[in-house]
């Protein structure tokens, strides 16, 4: 027959076990929520980057295929802003690479959780890299377009010999 002390001891053990179980469930739910928020955030970045990539690629293609008639960026303001955007994208990619490495080192992430987080970081990094490259191409398309409209400066040489003589002088 159980004594009162035994009953209190058993009840206390059950209470502690239930508390541990609830804490573990809460931690698991928190981890799942954090993974879901991370994946959702990364897919939102990807949607924005895809839209920008499509626009930047289309604009670059249009500029490359058209015959220059008027300057696009005579003051080089847009080219400068695109260059700054490239820098920002490069920093963003670095941050995403750091976060991916952290996810790989995180002991609480394993199996499907790790796969989903790491895969979305990889997808975001790849897409942002393509956006970076497309932004660079757009900047150069603008610069080349406008350079084609500029009047040549300096001497005009008619042969390689004239160029060599000018270089020797």
mmCIF file of C-alpha atoms in Angstrom:
data_model
loop_
_atom_site.group_PDB
_atom_site.id
_atom_site.type_symbol
_atom_site.label_atom_id
_atom_site.label_comp_id
_atom_site.label_asym_id
_atom_site.label_seq_id
_atom_site.Cartn_x
_atom_site.Cartn_y
_atom_site.Cartn_z
ATOM 1 C CA UNK A 1 0.000 0.000 0.000
ATOM 2 C CA UNK A 2 1.266 3.467 -0.941
ATOM 3 C CA UNK A 3 1.878 5.947 1.760
ATOM 4 C CA UNK A 4 1.056 9.609 1.478
ATOM 5 C CA UNK A 5 4.758 10.362 1.003
ATOM 6 C CA UNK A 6 4.913 7.885 -1.878
ATOM 7 C CA UNK A 7 1.836 9.454 -3.501
ATOM 8 C CA UNK A 8 3.303 12.971 -3.208
ATOM 9 C CA UNK A 9 6.599 11.753 -4.618
ATOM 10 C CA UNK A 10 4.886 10.123 -7.607
ATOM 11 C CA UNK A 11 2.728 13.204 -8.213
ATOM 12 C CA UNK A 12 5.822 15.410 -8.103
ATOM 13 C CA UNK A 13 7.672 13.189 -10.579
ATOM 14 C CA UNK A 14 4.633 13.245 -12.898
ATOM 15 C CA UNK A 15 4.430 17.042 -12.629
ATOM 16 C CA UNK A 16 8.112 17.418 -13.516
ATOM 17 C CA UNK A 17 7.770 14.965 -16.420
ATOM 18 C CA UNK A 18 4.758 16.874 -17.744
ATOM 19 C CA UNK A 19 6.621 20.169 -17.440
ATOM 20 C CA UNK A 20 9.584 18.762 -19.355
ATOM 21 C CA UNK A 21 7.263 17.372 -22.028
ATOM 22 C CA UNK A 22 5.473 20.730 -22.393
ATOM 23 C CA UNK A 23 8.794 22.588 -22.599
ATOM 24 C CA UNK A 24 10.052 20.192 -25.286
ATOM 25 C CA UNK A 25 6.835 20.592 -27.262
ATOM 26 C CA UNK A 26 7.033 24.371 -26.944
ATOM 27 C CA UNK A 27 10.671 24.339 -28.089
ATOM 28 C CA UNK A 28 9.751 22.135 -31.045
ATOM 29 C CA UNK A 29 6.867 24.410 -31.977
ATOM 30 C CA UNK A 30 9.101 27.461 -31.624
ATOM 31 C CA UNK A 31 11.702 25.836 -33.867
ATOM 32 C CA UNK A 32 9.056 24.920 -36.457
ATOM 33 C CA UNK A 33 7.684 28.468 -36.341
ATOM 34 C CA UNK A 34 11.201 29.913 -36.750
ATOM 35 C CA UNK A 35 11.873 27.618 -39.711
ATOM 36 C CA UNK A 36 8.551 28.577 -41.295
ATOM 37 C CA UNK A 37 9.216 32.303 -40.822
ATOM 38 C CA UNK A 38 12.726 31.931 -42.267
ATOM 39 C CA UNK A 39 11.534 29.973 -45.304
ATOM 40 C CA UNK A 40 8.648 32.406 -45.871
ATOM 41 C CA UNK A 41 11.017 35.384 -45.664
ATOM 42 C CA UNK A 42 13.455 33.815 -48.085
ATOM 43 C CA UNK A 43 10.726 32.968 -50.595
ATOM 44 C CA UNK A 44 9.465 36.562 -50.338
ATOM 45 C CA UNK A 45 12.989 37.815 -51.147
ATOM 46 C CA UNK A 46 13.035 35.400 -54.072
ATOM 47 C CA UNK A 47 9.720 36.696 -55.470
ATOM 48 C CA UNK A 48 10.966 40.286 -55.333
ATOM 49 C CA UNK A 49 14.330 39.354 -56.834
ATOM 50 C CA UNK A 50 12.648 37.389 -59.651
ATOM 51 C CA UNK A 51 10.488 40.388 -60.565
ATOM 52 C CA UNK A 52 13.495 42.706 -60.521
ATOM 53 C CA UNK A 53 15.578 40.213 -62.490
ATOM 54 C CA UNK A 54 12.920 40.016 -65.205
ATOM 55 C CA UNK A 55 12.689 43.810 -65.430
ATOM 56 C CA UNK A 56 16.442 44.394 -65.370
ATOM 57 C CA UNK A 57 17.086 41.683 -67.954
ATOM 58 C CA UNK A 58 14.370 42.992 -70.268
ATOM 59 C CA UNK A 59 15.591 46.585 -69.984
ATOM 60 C CA UNK A 60 19.197 45.568 -70.615
ATOM 61 C CA UNK A 61 18.142 43.571 -73.651
ATOM 62 C CA UNK A 62 16.155 46.496 -75.022
ATOM 63 C CA UNK A 63 19.062 48.894 -74.583
ATOM 64 C CA UNK A 64 21.521 46.464 -76.210
ATOM 65 C CA UNK A 65 19.259 45.893 -79.207
ATOM 66 C CA UNK A 66 18.256 49.488 -79.940
ATOM 67 C CA UNK A 67 20.100 51.978 -82.076
ATOM 68 C CA UNK A 68 21.422 54.786 -79.858
ATOM 69 C CA UNK A 69 19.641 58.072 -80.559
ATOM 70 C CA UNK A 70 19.702 60.028 -77.297
ATOM 71 C CA UNK A 71 21.718 59.527 -74.120
ATOM 72 C CA UNK A 72 20.097 57.510 -71.357
ATOM 73 C CA UNK A 73 22.331 58.641 -68.508
ATOM 74 C CA UNK A 74 24.283 61.691 -69.586
ATOM 75 C CA UNK A 75 25.200 62.617 -66.009
ATOM 76 C CA UNK A 76 26.048 58.996 -65.069
ATOM 77 C CA UNK A 77 23.630 59.165 -62.129
ATOM 78 C CA UNK A 78 21.769 55.975 -63.047
ATOM 79 C CA UNK A 79 24.979 54.066 -63.725
ATOM 80 C CA UNK A 80 26.258 55.206 -60.324
ATOM 81 C CA UNK A 81 23.047 54.077 -58.625
ATOM 82 C CA UNK A 82 23.197 50.723 -60.386
ATOM 83 C CA UNK A 83 26.802 50.342 -59.195
ATOM 84 C CA UNK A 84 25.669 51.048 -55.629
ATOM 85 C CA UNK A 85 22.890 48.498 -56.075
ATOM 86 C CA UNK A 86 25.471 45.911 -57.131
ATOM 87 C CA UNK A 87 27.386 46.612 -53.917
ATOM 88 C CA UNK A 88 24.224 46.254 -51.817
ATOM 89 C CA UNK A 89 23.313 42.982 -53.533
ATOM 90 C CA UNK A 90 26.845 41.675 -52.962
ATOM 91 C CA UNK A 91 26.566 42.491 -49.222
ATOM 92 C CA UNK A 92 23.127 40.845 -49.089
ATOM 93 C CA UNK A 93 24.558 37.700 -50.713
ATOM 94 C CA UNK A 94 27.329 37.659 -48.077
ATOM 95 C CA UNK A 95 24.745 37.882 -45.302
ATOM 96 C CA UNK A 96 22.730 35.045 -46.831
ATOM 97 C CA UNK A 97 25.884 32.917 -47.125
ATOM 98 C CA UNK A 98 26.662 33.552 -43.433
ATOM 99 C CA UNK A 99 23.118 32.608 -42.433
ATOM 100 C CA UNK A 100 23.274 29.449 -44.536
ATOM 101 C CA UNK A 101 26.513 28.436 -42.785
ATOM 102 C CA UNK A 102 24.841 29.113 -39.421
ATOM 103 C CA UNK A 103 21.899 26.928 -40.401
ATOM 104 C CA UNK A 104 24.274 24.120 -41.330
ATOM 105 C CA UNK A 105 26.003 24.398 -37.933
ATOM 106 C CA UNK A 106 22.727 24.648 -35.957
ATOM 107 C CA UNK A 107 22.343 21.356 -34.055
ATOM 108 C CA UNK A 108 18.584 21.894 -33.597
ATOM 109 C CA UNK A 109 18.088 21.809 -37.374
ATOM 110 C CA UNK A 110 18.265 18.375 -38.890
ATOM 111 C CA UNK A 111 16.637 16.328 -41.588
ATOM 112 C CA UNK A 112 13.858 18.069 -43.467
ATOM 113 C CA UNK A 113 14.097 21.212 -41.360
ATOM 114 C CA UNK A 114 17.752 21.708 -42.257
ATOM 115 C CA UNK A 115 17.114 20.803 -45.889
ATOM 116 C CA UNK A 116 14.284 23.304 -46.288
ATOM 117 C CA UNK A 117 16.165 26.179 -44.671
ATOM 118 C CA UNK A 118 19.473 25.497 -46.424
ATOM 119 C CA UNK A 119 17.753 24.959 -49.793
ATOM 120 C CA UNK A 120 15.937 28.298 -49.531
ATOM 121 C CA UNK A 121 19.171 30.085 -48.599
ATOM 122 C CA UNK A 122 20.856 28.477 -51.618
ATOM 123 C CA UNK A 123 17.951 29.465 -53.882
ATOM 124 C CA UNK A 124 18.056 33.046 -52.580
ATOM 125 C CA UNK A 125 21.828 33.277 -53.016
ATOM 126 C CA UNK A 126 21.653 31.929 -56.577
ATOM 127 C CA UNK A 127 18.841 34.285 -57.534
ATOM 128 C CA UNK A 128 20.533 37.309 -55.967
ATOM 129 C CA UNK A 129 23.755 36.412 -57.803
ATOM 130 C CA UNK A 130 21.833 36.397 -61.078
ATOM 131 C CA UNK A 131 20.257 39.747 -60.166
ATOM 132 C CA UNK A 132 23.718 41.133 -59.406
ATOM 133 C CA UNK A 133 25.029 39.981 -62.787
ATOM 134 C CA UNK A 134 21.985 41.350 -64.624
ATOM 135 C CA UNK A 135 22.360 44.691 -62.837
ATOM 136 C CA UNK A 136 26.010 44.849 -63.902
ATOM 137 C CA UNK A 137 25.010 44.054 -67.487
ATOM 138 C CA UNK A 138 22.340 46.772 -67.418
ATOM 139 C CA UNK A 139 24.823 49.329 -66.087
ATOM 140 C CA UNK A 140 27.297 48.450 -68.834
ATOM 141 C CA UNK A 141 24.574 48.499 -71.495
ATOM 142 C CA UNK A 142 23.678 52.046 -70.457
ATOM 143 C CA UNK A 143 27.317 53.156 -70.392
ATOM 144 C CA UNK A 144 28.049 51.599 -73.783
ATOM 145 C CA UNK A 145 24.864 53.030 -75.282
ATOM 146 C CA UNK A 146 25.781 56.534 -74.162
ATOM 147 C CA UNK A 147 29.441 56.114 -75.162
ATOM 148 C CA UNK A 148 28.314 55.320 -78.709
ATOM 149 C CA UNK A 149 26.675 58.754 -78.839
ATOM 150 C CA UNK A 150 29.698 60.706 -77.630
ATOM 151 C CA UNK A 151 31.816 62.653 -80.066
ATOM 152 C CA UNK A 152 35.343 61.309 -80.387
ATOM 153 C CA UNK A 153 38.011 63.432 -78.761
ATOM 154 C CA UNK A 154 41.656 63.788 -79.658
ATOM 155 C CA UNK A 155 43.364 62.806 -82.856
ATOM 156 C CA UNK A 156 41.914 60.385 -85.375
ATOM 157 C CA UNK A 157 44.369 57.867 -86.798
ATOM 158 C CA UNK A 158 43.966 56.251 -90.171
ATOM 159 C CA UNK A 159 46.455 53.431 -89.757
ATOM 160 C CA UNK A 160 48.330 51.400 -87.203
ATOM 161 C CA UNK A 161 51.509 53.167 -88.253
ATOM 162 C CA UNK A 162 50.015 56.538 -87.279
ATOM 163 C CA UNK A 163 49.031 55.111 -83.893
ATOM 164 C CA UNK A 164 52.565 53.763 -83.336
ATOM 165 C CA UNK A 165 54.108 57.117 -84.275
ATOM 166 C CA UNK A 166 51.779 58.929 -81.866
ATOM 167 C CA UNK A 167 52.718 56.555 -79.068
ATOM 168 C CA UNK A 168 56.431 57.138 -79.681
ATOM 169 C CA UNK A 169 56.048 60.908 -79.549
#
